[in-house]
Short mmCIF file of C-alpha atoms in Angstrom, two decimals:
data_model
loop_
_atom_site.label_atom_id
_atom_site.label_comp_id
_atom_site.label_asym_id
_atom_site.label_seq_id
_atom_site.Cartn_x
_atom_site.Cartn_y
_atom_site.Cartn_z
CA MET A 686 88.56 -74.95 -14.70
CA GLY A 687 90.34 -77.33 -12.35
CA SER A 688 90.19 -80.96 -11.33
CA ALA A 689 88.44 -83.22 -8.85
CA LEU A 690 88.90 -86.65 -7.27
CA PRO A 691 86.15 -88.47 -5.38
CA VAL A 692 86.54 -88.62 -1.59
CA GLY A 693 83.31 -90.27 -0.54
CA ARG A 694 79.55 -90.00 -0.26
CA GLU A 695 77.46 -89.08 2.77
CA ILE A 696 74.05 -90.77 2.97
CA LEU A 697 71.80 -88.21 4.62
CA ILE A 698 68.40 -89.84 4.05
CA PRO A 699 68.64 -93.49 2.90
CA GLY A 700 67.12 -93.87 -0.56
CA GLU A 701 66.30 -90.15 -0.67
CA LEU A 702 69.29 -87.85 -0.28
CA SER A 703 73.06 -88.15 -0.40
CA VAL A 704 76.00 -85.80 -0.94
CA ALA A 705 79.06 -86.72 -3.01
CA ILE A 706 82.30 -85.16 -1.78
CA ASP A 707 85.19 -84.45 -4.16
CA GLU A 708 88.60 -83.04 -3.41
CA GLY A 709 90.17 -80.95 -6.13
CA GLY A 710 91.56 -77.67 -7.29
CA ILE A 711 89.86 -74.58 -8.69
CA ARG A 712 91.78 -72.56 -11.25
CA THR A 713 91.81 -68.95 -10.06
CA ALA A 714 93.65 -65.78 -11.05
CA SER A 715 96.32 -66.51 -8.41
CA GLY A 716 96.74 -70.21 -9.20
CA MET A 717 95.10 -73.47 -8.20
CA LEU A 718 92.96 -73.25 -5.07
CA PRO A 719 92.56 -76.52 -3.11
CA ALA A 720 88.88 -77.08 -2.40
CA LEU A 721 86.23 -79.56 -1.35
CA LEU A 722 83.16 -79.91 -3.58
CA TYR A 723 79.89 -81.17 -2.15
CA THR A 724 77.28 -82.21 -4.76
CA THR A 725 73.76 -83.18 -3.70
CA ASP A 726 71.90 -86.17 -5.14
CA GLY A 727 68.19 -86.39 -4.44
CA LEU A 728 66.79 -82.87 -4.77
CA ALA A 729 65.79 -83.30 -8.42
CA ARG A 730 63.05 -85.80 -7.60
CA HIS A 731 61.23 -82.92 -5.90
CA GLY A 732 61.77 -80.54 -8.82
CA GLN A 733 64.69 -78.76 -7.18
CA ARG A 734 67.96 -78.34 -9.07
CA GLU A 735 70.80 -80.21 -7.39
CA MET A 736 73.34 -78.05 -5.59
CA VAL A 737 77.11 -77.70 -5.38
CA PHE A 738 78.85 -76.25 -2.34
CA ALA A 739 82.53 -75.52 -2.98
CA VAL A 740 84.74 -74.58 -0.04
CA ALA A 741 88.41 -73.59 -0.21
CA ARG A 742 90.65 -75.76 1.99
CA THR A 743 92.22 -73.90 4.91
CA GLY A 744 93.78 -76.73 6.90
CA ALA A 745 90.75 -76.91 9.18
CA PRO A 746 88.54 -80.04 9.34
CA ALA A 747 86.19 -80.57 6.43
CA PRO A 748 83.14 -78.31 6.81
CA GLY A 749 79.80 -79.84 7.70
CA PHE A 750 77.51 -76.96 6.71
CA PRO A 751 76.95 -78.27 3.14
CA LEU A 752 75.38 -81.42 4.62
CA THR A 753 73.15 -79.38 6.92
CA MET A 754 72.11 -77.10 4.05
CA ALA A 755 71.41 -80.11 1.81
CA ARG A 756 68.97 -81.48 4.40
CA THR A 757 67.29 -78.09 4.77
CA VAL A 758 66.88 -77.54 1.02
CA HIS A 759 65.58 -81.11 0.63
CA ARG A 760 62.95 -80.52 3.30
CA PHE A 761 61.82 -77.29 1.67
CA ALA A 762 61.77 -78.91 -1.80
CA ALA A 763 59.58 -81.73 -0.51
CA GLU A 764 57.14 -79.01 0.63
CA GLY A 765 57.22 -77.42 -2.85
CA ARG A 766 59.41 -74.49 -1.77
CA LEU A 767 62.06 -74.34 -4.51
CA VAL A 768 64.94 -71.96 -5.14
CA ASP A 769 66.67 -70.99 -8.38
CA ALA A 770 69.44 -68.70 -9.58
CA GLY A 771 69.06 -65.27 -7.98
CA ASP A 772 67.20 -66.49 -4.91
CA VAL A 773 68.54 -66.11 -1.39
CA SER A 774 68.23 -68.05 1.87
CA VAL A 775 68.50 -66.09 5.12
CA PHE A 776 69.68 -67.50 8.44
CA GLY A 777 67.75 -66.76 11.60
CA ARG A 778 71.06 -66.85 13.47
CA PRO A 779 74.41 -66.11 11.77
CA GLY A 780 77.21 -68.60 11.41
CA VAL A 781 78.29 -71.91 9.90
CA ASP A 782 81.02 -74.20 11.17
CA VAL A 783 83.80 -72.63 9.05
CA ASP A 784 82.78 -68.96 9.42
CA ASP A 785 80.52 -67.47 12.06
CA ARG A 786 79.85 -64.35 9.93
CA VAL A 787 77.72 -66.20 7.34
CA THR A 788 74.18 -64.80 7.32
CA GLY A 789 72.71 -66.55 4.28
CA PHE A 790 73.23 -68.06 0.84
CA VAL A 791 72.70 -66.77 -2.67
CA TYR A 792 72.15 -69.26 -5.49
CA ALA A 793 73.68 -68.91 -8.93
CA ASP A 794 74.20 -70.87 -12.14
CA PRO A 795 77.34 -73.03 -12.22
CA PRO A 796 80.54 -72.24 -14.12
CA ALA A 797 80.85 -73.35 -17.73
CA ALA A 798 82.87 -76.41 -16.72
CA LEU A 799 82.31 -77.75 -13.22
CA PRO A 800 85.23 -79.88 -11.95
CA SER A 801 83.03 -82.45 -10.26
CA THR A 802 82.98 -86.23 -10.59
CA VAL A 803 79.18 -86.27 -10.44
CA ASP A 804 77.19 -86.48 -13.69
CA LEU A 805 73.90 -84.60 -13.52
CA ASP A 806 71.08 -84.47 -16.06
CA ARG A 807 70.49 -80.78 -15.37
CA PRO A 808 73.02 -78.05 -14.48
CA PRO A 809 73.07 -77.64 -10.69
CA LEU A 810 72.95 -74.48 -8.65
CA VAL A 811 75.99 -73.23 -6.78
CA ALA A 812 75.25 -72.10 -3.24
CA LEU A 813 77.41 -69.16 -2.15
CA PRO A 814 77.63 -68.13 1.52
CA LEU A 815 77.15 -64.42 2.20
CA LEU A 816 78.74 -62.50 5.05
CA GLY A 817 77.20 -59.92 7.36
CA GLY A 818 75.20 -57.29 5.48
CA GLU A 819 75.77 -58.91 2.06
CA THR A 820 72.62 -60.99 2.57
CA ALA A 821 70.47 -57.94 3.33
CA VAL A 822 71.83 -56.10 0.28
CA VAL A 823 71.03 -59.08 -1.97
CA GLN A 824 67.49 -59.13 -0.59
CA ARG A 825 66.92 -55.40 -1.06
CA PHE A 826 69.05 -54.45 -4.08
CA GLY A 827 69.49 -57.66 -6.07
CA HIS A 828 71.95 -60.54 -6.27
CA ALA A 829 73.76 -59.24 -9.38
CA ARG A 830 75.18 -56.23 -7.52
CA VAL A 831 76.80 -58.37 -4.83
CA LEU A 832 77.97 -61.10 -7.23
CA ALA A 833 79.77 -58.47 -9.34
CA LEU A 834 81.58 -57.22 -6.23
CA LEU A 835 82.56 -60.80 -5.37
CA GLY A 836 83.86 -61.23 -8.92
CA ALA A 837 86.00 -58.11 -8.56
CA GLN A 838 87.30 -59.31 -5.20
CA GLU A 839 88.39 -62.73 -6.51
CA ARG A 840 89.23 -61.55 -10.07
CA TYR A 841 86.92 -64.23 -11.44
CA TYR A 842 84.24 -63.63 -14.07
CA PRO A 843 81.38 -63.11 -13.54
CA HIS A 844 81.75 -64.20 -9.90
CA PRO A 845 83.43 -66.94 -7.84
CA TRP A 846 81.44 -70.13 -7.33
CA TRP A 847 83.31 -71.18 -4.21
CA PHE A 848 83.53 -69.87 -0.65
CA ARG A 849 86.83 -68.86 0.87
CA PRO A 850 86.49 -68.98 4.70
CA GLY A 851 87.85 -65.83 6.25
CA ARG A 852 87.40 -63.65 3.15
CA ALA A 853 86.66 -59.98 3.68
CA PRO A 854 83.07 -58.78 3.18
CA VAL A 855 82.60 -56.92 -0.11
CA LEU A 856 80.33 -54.27 1.42
CA ASP A 857 78.91 -52.72 4.55
CA ASP A 858 75.12 -52.83 4.62
CA ALA A 859 74.58 -49.44 6.27
CA GLU A 860 77.11 -47.69 4.04
CA PHE A 861 75.66 -49.27 0.90
CA ARG A 862 72.08 -48.31 1.80
CA ALA A 863 73.10 -44.73 2.58
CA ALA A 864 74.95 -44.32 -0.72
CA THR A 865 72.84 -46.07 -3.37
CA MET A 866 70.12 -44.20 -5.21
CA LEU A 867 67.83 -47.24 -4.97
CA SER A 868 67.31 -46.85 -1.22
CA ARG A 869 64.11 -44.86 -1.67
CA ALA A 870 62.73 -46.76 -4.67
CA PRO A 871 60.52 -49.84 -4.52
CA ALA A 872 62.10 -52.74 -6.38
CA TYR A 873 61.15 -55.96 -8.18
CA ASN A 874 63.59 -58.88 -8.17
CA LEU A 875 63.57 -60.18 -11.76
CA PRO A 876 66.58 -62.52 -12.17
CA PHE A 877 65.29 -63.64 -15.59
CA LEU A 878 65.54 -60.10 -17.01
CA HIS A 879 68.74 -59.01 -18.78
CA VAL A 880 69.71 -55.34 -19.06
CA VAL A 881 72.64 -54.55 -21.38
CA HIS A 882 74.28 -51.22 -22.25
CA ASP A 883 75.74 -51.22 -25.78
CA GLY A 884 77.15 -47.85 -26.83
CA ASP A 885 74.20 -45.52 -27.46
CA ARG A 886 71.62 -48.25 -26.83
CA LEU A 887 70.09 -49.79 -23.70
CA GLU A 888 68.65 -53.24 -24.30
CA LEU A 889 66.14 -55.21 -22.20
CA SER A 890 65.61 -58.89 -23.00
CA VAL A 891 63.73 -61.79 -21.51
CA ALA A 892 62.99 -65.38 -22.52
CA ALA A 893 59.49 -66.10 -23.80
CA GLU A 894 58.61 -68.31 -20.82
CA ASP A 895 59.35 -65.43 -18.42
CA LEU A 896 57.17 -62.85 -20.19
CA PRO A 897 54.16 -63.39 -17.86
CA ALA A 898 56.22 -62.53 -14.77
CA LEU A 899 57.63 -59.39 -16.41
CA ARG A 900 54.14 -58.33 -17.52
CA GLU A 901 52.82 -58.68 -13.98
CA ALA A 902 55.69 -56.63 -12.53
CA MET A 903 55.32 -53.82 -15.07
CA ARG A 904 51.53 -53.66 -14.65
CA GLU A 905 51.89 -53.23 -10.88
CA ALA A 906 54.96 -50.97 -10.90
CA PRO A 907 54.61 -47.47 -9.41
CA GLU A 908 55.81 -44.38 -11.29
CA VAL A 909 59.30 -44.77 -9.82
CA CYS A 910 60.43 -48.38 -9.67
CA ALA A 911 63.68 -50.37 -9.81
CA TYR A 912 63.97 -53.66 -11.68
CA LEU A 913 66.73 -55.94 -10.38
CA PRO A 914 67.89 -58.17 -13.26
CA GLY A 915 70.03 -61.29 -13.44
CA LEU A 916 73.47 -61.83 -14.95
CA ALA A 917 73.33 -61.03 -18.67
CA GLY A 918 76.21 -63.19 -19.93
CA THR A 919 78.12 -60.29 -21.48
CA PRO A 920 81.93 -59.95 -21.44
CA LYS A 921 81.69 -56.93 -19.13
CA THR A 922 79.55 -56.17 -16.08
CA TYR A 923 79.21 -52.87 -14.28
CA VAL A 924 80.42 -52.93 -10.66
CA TRP A 925 79.94 -50.32 -7.95
CA SER A 926 80.70 -49.70 -4.30
CA PRO A 927 80.13 -46.57 -2.16
CA GLY A 928 82.75 -43.89 -2.68
CA GLN A 929 83.61 -45.05 -6.18
CA SER A 930 84.47 -42.22 -8.59
CA GLY A 931 83.16 -42.89 -12.08
CA PRO A 932 81.75 -46.04 -13.67
CA ALA A 933 83.75 -49.28 -13.55
CA ALA A 934 83.27 -52.80 -14.88
CA ILE A 935 84.58 -56.27 -14.18
CA VAL A 936 85.84 -57.75 -17.46
CA ALA A 937 86.34 -61.31 -18.66
CA PRO A 938 89.75 -62.06 -20.21
CA GLY A 939 89.55 -61.24 -23.91
CA GLY A 940 86.57 -58.97 -23.34
CA GLU A 941 88.42 -55.67 -23.09
CA ARG A 942 87.26 -54.57 -26.57
CA ALA A 943 83.68 -55.69 -26.11
CA THR A 944 80.99 -53.01 -26.28
CA ARG A 945 78.23 -54.76 -24.31
CA LEU A 946 78.08 -54.26 -20.54
CA ALA A 947 75.63 -55.96 -18.21
CA CYS A 948 73.71 -53.64 -15.87
CA ASN A 949 72.77 -54.66 -12.34
CA PHE A 950 69.64 -52.54 -12.04
CA LEU A 951 67.19 -50.52 -14.13
CA LEU A 952 65.42 -47.61 -12.47
CA ILE A 953 62.40 -46.46 -14.50
CA ILE A 954 60.84 -43.08 -13.76
CA ARG A 955 57.64 -42.07 -15.50
CA GLY A 956 57.46 -38.31 -16.11
CA ALA A 957 55.01 -35.93 -17.71
CA ALA A 958 55.10 -35.45 -21.49
CA GLY A 959 56.40 -32.12 -22.70
CA ASP A 960 58.23 -31.19 -19.49
CA PRO A 961 61.27 -29.21 -20.78
CA ASP A 962 63.11 -29.65 -17.48
CA ARG A 963 62.82 -33.45 -17.60
CA PRO A 964 63.33 -34.72 -21.17
CA PRO A 965 63.23 -38.49 -21.71
CA THR A 966 66.70 -39.82 -21.08
CA ALA A 967 68.76 -42.80 -19.92
CA ARG A 968 71.69 -42.13 -17.62
CA GLN A 969 74.31 -44.56 -16.35
CA VAL A 970 74.53 -44.41 -12.55
CA GLU A 971 76.36 -46.66 -10.08
CA ASP A 972 76.23 -50.14 -11.68
CA GLY A 973 72.97 -49.67 -13.56
CA PHE A 974 70.81 -47.19 -15.45
CA ALA A 975 68.16 -44.64 -14.56
CA VAL A 976 65.64 -44.08 -17.37
CA LEU A 977 63.11 -41.26 -17.50
CA LEU A 978 60.17 -42.02 -19.81
CA THR A 979 57.01 -40.15 -20.65
CA GLY A 980 53.74 -41.91 -19.91
CA ALA A 981 53.31 -42.63 -23.64
CA MET A 982 56.79 -44.13 -23.88
CA HIS A 983 56.16 -46.37 -20.88
CA ALA A 984 52.86 -47.45 -22.44
CA ARG A 985 54.72 -48.43 -25.64
CA LEU A 986 57.21 -50.46 -23.60
CA LEU A 987 54.44 -52.19 -21.67
CA GLN A 988 52.54 -52.90 -24.90
CA ALA A 989 55.66 -54.57 -26.33
CA VAL A 990 56.00 -56.72 -23.22
CA GLU A 991 52.30 -57.60 -23.33
CA SER A 992 52.53 -58.70 -26.97
CA GLY A 993 56.00 -60.23 -26.76
CA ARG A 994 57.15 -58.10 -29.70
CA PRO A 995 60.34 -56.03 -29.98
CA VAL A 996 60.27 -52.28 -29.70
CA GLU A 997 62.83 -49.50 -29.84
CA ILE A 998 62.04 -46.20 -28.14
CA GLY A 999 64.06 -43.13 -29.06
CA LEU A 1000 65.49 -41.02 -26.23
CA PRO A 1001 66.35 -37.48 -27.35
CA GLY A 1002 68.49 -36.51 -24.35
CA GLY A 1003 71.84 -37.97 -23.28
CA ALA A 1004 74.47 -40.28 -24.75
CA VAL A 1005 72.10 -43.26 -24.84
CA ARG A 1006 69.76 -42.64 -27.75
CA SER A 1007 67.34 -45.56 -27.52
CA LEU A 1008 65.74 -48.07 -25.16
CA ALA A 1009 65.06 -51.44 -26.81
CA PHE A 1010 63.10 -54.50 -25.70
CA LYS A 1011 63.22 -57.96 -27.23
CA VAL A 1012 62.33 -61.55 -26.45
CA SER A 1013 65.53 -63.61 -26.50
CA THR A 1014 65.37 -66.53 -28.91
CA GLY A 1015 68.64 -68.44 -28.62
CA LEU A 1016 72.39 -68.34 -28.88
CA VAL A 1017 72.90 -66.71 -32.29
CA GLY A 1018 74.48 -63.34 -31.66
CA PRO A 1019 74.62 -60.10 -33.69
CA SER A 1020 78.37 -60.27 -34.26
CA PHE A 1021 81.12 -62.79 -34.04
CA GLU A 1022 83.56 -61.20 -31.65
CA VAL A 1023 83.45 -61.72 -27.90
CA ASN A 1024 80.09 -59.90 -27.83
CA SER A 1025 78.39 -62.87 -29.51
CA LEU A 1026 79.75 -65.78 -27.50
CA PRO A 1027 77.00 -67.85 -25.84
CA PRO A 1028 76.35 -66.40 -22.36
CA GLU A 1029 77.01 -69.78 -20.74
CA LEU A 1030 80.60 -69.69 -22.01
CA LEU A 1031 81.24 -66.53 -20.01
CA ASN A 1032 80.37 -68.15 -16.69
CA GLY A 1033 83.46 -69.22 -14.79
CA VAL A 1034 86.46 -67.34 -16.17
CA PRO A 1035 89.56 -66.74 -14.00
CA ALA A 1036 91.89 -63.73 -14.19
CA ALA A 1037 89.11 -61.20 -14.69
CA THR A 1038 90.03 -57.54 -14.36
CA THR A 1039 88.25 -54.40 -13.20
CA MET A 1040 88.53 -51.39 -15.49
CA ALA A 1041 87.02 -47.97 -15.98
CA ALA A 1042 83.83 -47.97 -18.06
CA SER A 1043 82.91 -45.05 -20.30
CA PRO A 1044 79.11 -44.84 -20.39
CA GLY A 1045 79.02 -41.86 -22.74
CA ALA A 1046 81.08 -43.41 -25.51
CA ALA A 1047 79.46 -43.80 -28.89
CA ALA A 1048 78.78 -47.28 -30.15
CA VAL A 1049 81.85 -48.96 -31.62
CA PRO A 1050 81.19 -50.17 -35.18
CA ARG A 1051 81.09 -53.96 -35.18
CA PRO A 1052 81.18 -56.35 -38.10
CA ALA A 1053 77.85 -57.87 -38.95
CA GLY A 1054 77.65 -61.63 -38.83
CA ARG A 1055 76.43 -64.47 -36.71
CA ILE A 1056 77.48 -67.80 -35.24
CA VAL A 1057 75.42 -70.99 -35.52
CA LEU A 1058 76.47 -73.82 -33.22
CA LEU A 1059 76.49 -77.32 -34.73
CA THR A 1060 77.50 -79.07 -31.52
CA SER A 1061 76.00 -78.74 -28.08
CA GLU A 1062 76.74 -75.86 -25.72
CA GLU A 1063 78.15 -78.37 -23.25
CA GLN A 1064 80.68 -79.67 -25.78
CA LEU A 1065 81.72 -76.11 -26.61
CA ARG A 1066 82.15 -75.24 -22.94
CA GLN A 1067 84.31 -78.32 -22.36
CA ALA A 1068 86.43 -77.82 -25.46
CA THR A 1069 87.64 -74.22 -25.31
CA THR A 1070 87.44 -70.83 -23.59
CA PRO A 1071 85.69 -67.60 -24.61
CA ALA A 1072 88.96 -65.76 -25.13
CA GLU A 1073 90.44 -68.53 -27.33
CA LEU A 1074 87.31 -68.78 -29.46
CA SER A 1075 86.94 -65.01 -29.78
CA ASP A 1076 90.54 -64.65 -30.94
CA PHE A 1077 90.14 -67.43 -33.53
CA LEU A 1078 86.96 -65.91 -34.95
CA ASP A 1079 88.56 -62.48 -35.13
CA ARG A 1080 91.54 -63.89 -37.08
CA ALA A 1081 89.17 -65.73 -39.45
CA ARG A 1082 87.26 -62.51 -40.08
CA ARG A 1083 90.45 -60.64 -40.93
CA VAL A 1084 91.42 -63.35 -43.46
CA VAL A 1085 88.06 -63.00 -45.22
CA GLU A 1086 88.17 -59.20 -45.19
CA GLY A 1087 91.71 -59.13 -46.51
CA LEU A 1088 91.04 -61.47 -49.44
CA PHE A 1089 87.79 -59.80 -50.55
CA ALA A 1090 89.17 -56.25 -50.32
CA GLY A 1091 89.30 -54.75 -53.82
CA VAL A 1092 88.02 -57.92 -55.59
CA ARG A 1093 85.02 -57.69 -57.90
CA HIS A 1094 82.38 -60.27 -56.99
CA HIS A 1095 78.62 -60.77 -56.63
CA THR A 1096 78.65 -62.63 -53.30
CA GLU A 1097 76.33 -61.27 -50.63
CA GLU A 1098 76.92 -63.75 -47.84
CA LEU A 1099 79.63 -66.24 -47.03
CA MET A 1100 79.13 -69.27 -44.75
CA VAL A 1101 82.31 -70.78 -43.30
CA GLU A 1102 81.83 -74.04 -41.41
CA PHE A 1103 84.62 -74.95 -38.96
CA HIS A 1104 85.30 -78.34 -37.38
CA LEU A 1105 87.89 -78.20 -34.58
CA ALA A 1106 89.27 -81.20 -32.71
CA PRO A 1107 92.17 -81.82 -30.29
CA ASN A 1108 95.55 -82.09 -32.04
CA ARG A 1109 94.04 -81.77 -35.51
CA PRO A 1110 94.30 -79.00 -38.11
CA VAL A 1111 91.38 -76.72 -38.84
CA SER A 1112 88.73 -78.27 -41.09
CA VAL A 1113 86.83 -75.79 -43.28
CA ARG A 1114 83.81 -75.88 -45.60
CA ILE A 1115 82.79 -72.73 -47.49
CA MET A 1116 79.48 -71.85 -49.12
CA ALA A 1117 78.29 -68.58 -50.65
CA ARG A 1118 75.08 -66.98 -51.87
CA PRO A 1119 73.60 -65.97 -54.23
CA ILE A 1120 76.69 -66.29 -56.43
CA ALA A 1121 80.02 -67.83 -55.44
CA PRO A 1122 83.15 -65.66 -55.64
CA PRO A 1123 85.86 -66.48 -58.20
CA ARG A 1124 87.15 -70.04 -57.80
CA GLU A 1125 90.75 -68.87 -57.40
CA LEU A 1126 89.66 -66.71 -54.47
CA LEU A 1127 87.81 -69.61 -52.83
CA VAL A 1128 90.86 -71.87 -53.11
CA VAL A 1129 93.14 -69.28 -51.49
CA LEU A 1130 90.53 -68.52 -48.81
CA GLU A 1131 90.16 -72.18 -47.90
CA ARG A 1132 93.92 -72.66 -47.63
CA GLN A 1133 94.41 -69.57 -45.48
CA LEU A 1134 91.59 -70.52 -43.13
CA GLN A 1135 92.92 -74.07 -42.81
CA ALA A 1136 96.35 -72.62 -41.99
CA LEU A 1137 95.02 -70.57 -39.07
CA PRO A 1138 96.42 -71.66 -35.69
CA PRO A 1139 93.37 -73.23 -34.04
CA PRO A 1140 92.23 -72.35 -30.52
CA ALA A 1141 93.20 -74.78 -27.80
CA ILE A 1142 90.66 -77.62 -28.05
CA HIS A 1143 90.29 -80.21 -25.31
CA TYR A 1144 88.43 -83.50 -24.96
CA THR A 1145 85.97 -83.30 -27.85
CA GLU A 1146 85.31 -82.02 -31.37
CA VAL A 1147 83.29 -78.85 -31.88
CA ALA A 1148 81.67 -77.43 -34.99
CA PHE A 1149 80.06 -74.12 -35.83
CA GLN A 1150 79.21 -71.91 -38.80
CA LEU A 1151 80.31 -68.33 -39.30
CA HIS A 1152 77.84 -66.39 -41.49
CA LEU A 1153 79.41 -63.22 -42.91
CA PRO A 1154 77.83 -60.59 -45.15
CA ILE A 1155 80.34 -59.61 -47.82
#
C-alpha cells in the first residue's frame, strides 16, 4: 500500500482532540505518490469513527484544512451528529487552503492496509474532498457513482482514498443531471445496501442490523423509486458518465474474469400485473439497474425484507432472469475465485482498469466451493493481495481437479487447510467426507499442493480452509 513516517502531532483541544501527521508514499498505478496523512485522535470518545485525511504533496506548504475539519467533526460528534461511510458534508462557501474548488467531503471506508503510524481500535473513515458539482451529485444520486468515477480517474480500486490538489473534476453537475435517468425519480440513500449483477441474476443483500432501515425505506417508497446503495466489495463496479456508449466497469487487478459487478443504483418501478406491454424485467442502464415488478412481486420482495428471509423472484423478460434478496451473514463466499474474496480485501487496490461490461451475457459457470478464514481479516489484508490469493486458489483448484479426473472414489467433499507464512513453503492438511479417497491419491495431492508456489506473504502467517465438492 505504501509507507509512512511520523512527522508530528497537533494538539487541537488539550486532553480532547489531536491529529497525528505522517509523511509517506501511497502506491498508485503510476508509482509512489508522496503524501501527508492526518489521523484524528479523540473522535471515538463521542462515538464517531476517527478520520484520515490524505493529501498528495505538491511542493506547497502543508495543508491546514484537515485540522479545521477535525475540529468541525469533533464539535458535531459532541452534539451527537455523527457521519459514516457514504455520508457527505457540504460547505456553505467553497474552498480549502490547497484547492478553492472544494465544495464538500464524502466519507468512505479505508483501504485494506492503511500506511499510517497510528494504531486504532476501529477502522477509521477516509475523508475525500469533492470538487464543484461532485458534492451535489453525491447528495442527489449517491456516493457510489462518484467514487467509481474517481476510481477510474486514478486507476485505483474501488476509489482513491487521498486527495490530489489540482485534479480535474470527474463530472459536471448540470450535464450529469440532464443525462441520468434518475433525475426525475425520488431516491433513498442506503449505503448499507449492496446491489450485485451476476450473469442472469441481480442480487440485493443487507446485513441483519440494517434490515430495519431498509424496511422503512421500502414501506415508504413510491411506485417509482431509486435506491442508492454502497460499495459492494466485488472485483468489478459499473461506472458511467454522460455520453458514454455502452456499459463499462472499473476492475480490480486479477478481477477481469470475475462475474460479479457492483451496481451504483437500483431503480424499482411497480407496474400493473398482466400488462403485455410492460412485462417484469431487469435492465442494465448507466451504472445500475432498472427493475420493473408487478405489485405482487414487489409485495413478495417487501415480505422477504420484513421477515429477513431470502427470496428469489423470477423475471420472464430480458437477460436477467431473477431478482434475489438475502441477508448477508459473513465472509464465506459461493466460490473460491476472485468472486469470493472478502470485500474488505478489495478496498485499496492500485492499477485498476476500466473495461467494457456485457450486461446481457449469460452467467459463467463457476466451481462450487467456499473459503473459511482461520485468521483475522486484518492479518489477511496485511499479508497478501486479492490478485495473489485468487491466483493461488485457482492453481490449487486445478491441482485437485486434475488428480480426481477419471479416478473412482466415494468422496463428496474435500477440505484443504492452508497455512502460509513469509519465506516458508506451503503447509497443507487434507480431510475428506464421507469417505476418504485412495491413500495413494491423497499422498500425491498433498505433495502437489505443498509444491505450489505460494502467494507473496508479508509480515504475518495466514490460514484458511478451502472446501471443495468433488
